[in-house]
């Protein structure tokens, strides 16, 4: 009988120990899971806010870059060299004028890393001055179809996007030119 009483006492003691462990662990687990949920929510809000701030900064920087490109294009279009070449009937043979325009285009292109090529097209002489090729006849220019599309395109009053050939370029903005 002593053995059975010892076993009963051991069972009772082990049950008390298990009850004590459960009563200590359950609140710790519950408090830990609640803290985890709050911490994860706070971390996600922090990440989202940081991403929004970075996106806003990037958007502002891109807008500033595009504004500078637009101002540069206005400066090129209104320069005395370009406006004079539009009214020069002998512009096709004016090698010095081609060089001056090419130098101006090179300076503008090299001042901005986002510009790949600047093209000046003189419709009256059907000539193209490009950073890559210099002066060439329009029919020999690799993107002459784009020039014709741009010259025949009439933008809406609020601006628009002129469709260009996209087959040669794989960049995300290929085939579109903002006017």
Short mmCIF file of C-alpha atoms in Angstrom, two decimals:
data_model
loop_
_atom_site.label_atom_id
_atom_site.label_comp_id
_atom_site.label_asym_id
_atom_site.label_seq_id
_atom_site.Cartn_x
_atom_site.Cartn_y
_atom_site.Cartn_z
CA UNK A 1 0.00 0.00 0.00
CA UNK A 2 2.81 2.33 0.61
CA UNK A 3 3.75 2.06 -2.98
CA UNK A 4 0.33 3.16 -4.18
CA UNK A 5 0.30 6.09 -1.81
CA UNK A 6 3.73 7.20 -3.07
CA UNK A 7 2.50 6.94 -6.68
CA UNK A 8 -0.59 8.99 -5.85
CA UNK A 9 1.55 11.62 -4.21
CA UNK A 10 3.92 11.69 -7.24
CA UNK A 11 0.93 12.07 -9.59
CA UNK A 12 -0.46 14.84 -7.47
CA UNK A 13 2.92 16.55 -7.28
CA UNK A 14 3.51 16.22 -11.03
CA UNK A 15 0.03 17.62 -11.72
CA UNK A 16 0.72 20.61 -9.49
CA UNK A 17 4.05 21.18 -11.25
CA UNK A 18 2.38 20.96 -14.71
CA UNK A 19 -0.40 23.30 -13.60
CA UNK A 20 2.21 25.78 -12.38
CA UNK A 21 4.13 25.57 -15.69
CA UNK A 22 0.96 26.09 -17.73
CA UNK A 23 -0.19 28.95 -15.55
CA UNK A 24 3.19 30.64 -16.06
CA UNK A 25 3.59 29.88 -19.81
CA UNK A 26 0.11 30.74 -21.07
CA UNK A 27 0.24 34.43 -20.03
CA UNK A 28 3.78 34.76 -21.39
CA UNK A 29 2.71 33.29 -24.76
CA UNK A 30 -0.38 35.49 -24.94
CA UNK A 31 1.51 38.66 -24.04
CA UNK A 32 4.29 37.73 -26.50
CA UNK A 33 1.85 37.19 -29.37
CA UNK A 34 0.08 40.49 -28.68
CA UNK A 35 3.43 42.31 -28.56
CA UNK A 36 4.48 40.59 -31.82
CA UNK A 37 1.32 41.77 -33.57
CA UNK A 38 1.81 45.37 -32.41
CA UNK A 39 5.52 45.31 -33.30
CA UNK A 40 4.83 43.92 -36.79
CA UNK A 41 2.11 46.49 -37.43
CA UNK A 42 4.41 49.30 -36.31
CA UNK A 43 7.29 47.99 -38.44
CA UNK A 44 5.07 47.71 -41.52
CA UNK A 45 3.79 51.28 -41.04
CA UNK A 46 7.37 52.49 -40.68
CA UNK A 47 8.45 50.68 -43.88
CA UNK A 48 5.45 52.01 -45.83
CA UNK A 49 6.09 55.57 -44.64
CA UNK A 50 9.78 55.33 -45.59
CA UNK A 51 8.87 53.96 -49.03
CA UNK A 52 6.36 56.78 -49.60
CA UNK A 53 8.94 59.39 -48.59
CA UNK A 54 11.56 57.87 -50.92
CA UNK A 55 9.06 57.73 -53.75
CA UNK A 56 8.13 61.37 -53.23
CA UNK A 57 11.80 62.40 -53.26
CA UNK A 58 12.38 60.39 -56.44
CA UNK A 59 9.31 61.90 -58.10
CA UNK A 60 10.48 65.42 -57.26
CA UNK A 61 13.95 64.68 -58.61
CA UNK A 62 12.60 63.26 -61.87
CA UNK A 63 10.30 66.27 -62.28
CA UNK A 64 13.26 68.61 -61.75
CA UNK A 65 15.34 66.69 -64.31
CA UNK A 66 12.52 66.77 -66.86
CA UNK A 67 12.00 70.50 -66.26
CA UNK A 68 15.70 71.11 -66.86
CA UNK A 69 15.57 69.08 -70.07
CA UNK A 70 12.55 71.07 -71.19
CA UNK A 71 14.30 74.36 -70.44
CA UNK A 72 17.38 73.18 -72.33
CA UNK A 73 15.24 72.24 -75.33
CA UNK A 74 13.64 75.72 -75.29
CA UNK A 75 17.10 77.28 -75.08
CA UNK A 76 18.25 75.24 -78.08
CA UNK A 77 15.12 76.04 -80.10
CA UNK A 78 15.35 79.77 -79.39
CA UNK A 79 19.09 80.13 -79.91
CA UNK A 80 20.24 82.43 -82.67
CA UNK A 81 22.12 79.65 -84.44
CA UNK A 82 19.05 77.42 -84.74
CA UNK A 83 16.58 80.15 -85.65
CA UNK A 84 19.02 81.53 -88.22
CA UNK A 85 19.47 78.10 -89.80
CA UNK A 86 15.73 77.75 -90.31
CA UNK A 87 15.70 80.77 -92.64
CA UNK A 88 19.03 80.06 -94.34
CA UNK A 89 18.33 78.71 -97.84
CA UNK A 90 21.92 77.49 -98.19
CA UNK A 91 21.98 75.70 -94.86
CA UNK A 92 22.59 72.33 -96.52
CA UNK A 93 26.07 73.51 -97.60
CA UNK A 94 26.79 75.60 -94.47
CA UNK A 95 29.36 73.33 -92.82
CA UNK A 96 30.30 75.91 -90.18
CA UNK A 97 26.64 76.27 -89.18
CA UNK A 98 26.36 72.50 -88.89
CA UNK A 99 29.41 72.46 -86.64
CA UNK A 100 28.09 75.26 -84.43
CA UNK A 101 24.75 73.52 -83.95
CA UNK A 102 26.47 70.18 -83.36
CA UNK A 103 28.74 71.76 -80.72
CA UNK A 104 25.75 73.32 -78.98
CA UNK A 105 23.88 69.98 -79.01
CA UNK A 106 26.96 68.19 -77.67
CA UNK A 107 27.27 70.64 -74.78
CA UNK A 108 23.61 70.19 -73.82
CA UNK A 109 23.79 66.41 -74.16
CA UNK A 110 26.99 66.08 -72.13
CA UNK A 111 25.62 68.32 -69.39
CA UNK A 112 22.86 65.81 -68.62
CA UNK A 113 23.37 62.07 -68.11
CA UNK A 114 19.74 61.32 -68.94
CA UNK A 115 19.98 62.57 -72.52
CA UNK A 116 21.13 59.94 -74.99
CA UNK A 117 20.90 61.92 -78.22
CA UNK A 118 19.67 65.32 -79.36
CA UNK A 119 18.49 65.70 -82.92
CA UNK A 120 17.98 68.90 -84.88
CA UNK A 121 15.83 68.49 -87.99
CA UNK A 122 15.63 71.18 -90.64
CA UNK A 123 12.53 70.43 -92.68
CA UNK A 124 13.27 72.89 -95.48
CA UNK A 125 16.64 71.28 -96.29
CA UNK A 126 15.59 67.80 -95.11
CA UNK A 127 18.75 67.58 -93.05
CA UNK A 128 19.40 66.15 -89.61
CA UNK A 129 22.10 67.13 -87.14
CA UNK A 130 22.62 64.48 -84.48
CA UNK A 131 25.15 64.02 -81.69
CA UNK A 132 25.96 60.60 -83.06
CA UNK A 133 26.20 61.35 -86.80
CA UNK A 134 26.64 65.08 -87.27
CA UNK A 135 24.85 66.44 -90.34
CA UNK A 136 23.25 63.86 -92.63
CA UNK A 137 20.36 63.85 -95.06
CA UNK A 138 17.05 62.89 -93.49
CA UNK A 139 16.64 59.84 -95.72
CA UNK A 140 19.88 58.36 -94.33
CA UNK A 141 19.05 59.01 -90.69
CA UNK A 142 18.26 55.78 -88.81
CA UNK A 143 15.13 57.20 -87.13
CA UNK A 144 13.75 59.13 -90.09
CA UNK A 145 10.31 57.57 -89.63
CA UNK A 146 10.23 59.05 -86.12
CA UNK A 147 11.05 62.47 -87.55
CA UNK A 148 8.16 62.23 -90.01
CA UNK A 149 5.79 61.05 -87.27
CA UNK A 150 6.84 63.90 -84.97
CA UNK A 151 6.53 66.50 -87.72
CA UNK A 152 3.03 65.32 -88.75
CA UNK A 153 1.78 64.92 -85.17
CA UNK A 154 -0.35 67.66 -83.69
CA UNK A 155 -0.47 67.53 -79.89
CA UNK A 156 -3.65 68.21 -77.95
CA UNK A 157 -3.86 71.57 -76.18
CA UNK A 158 -2.79 70.08 -72.86
CA UNK A 159 0.24 68.26 -74.28
CA UNK A 160 0.47 64.64 -75.16
CA UNK A 161 2.59 61.65 -76.03
CA UNK A 162 3.85 61.24 -79.59
CA UNK A 163 4.10 57.57 -80.66
CA UNK A 164 7.48 56.65 -82.10
CA UNK A 165 9.04 53.42 -83.29
CA UNK A 166 9.54 51.17 -80.27
CA UNK A 167 10.88 48.08 -82.00
CA UNK A 168 14.55 49.11 -81.81
CA UNK A 169 14.68 49.96 -78.10
CA UNK A 170 13.87 47.86 -75.04
CA UNK A 171 13.86 50.60 -72.43
CA UNK A 172 10.58 51.22 -70.53
CA UNK A 173 10.12 54.61 -72.19
CA UNK A 174 10.93 53.44 -75.72
CA UNK A 175 8.45 54.44 -78.34
CA UNK A 176 7.14 57.42 -76.43
CA UNK A 177 8.27 61.00 -76.52
CA UNK A 178 6.69 63.69 -74.35
CA UNK A 179 5.94 66.92 -76.20
#
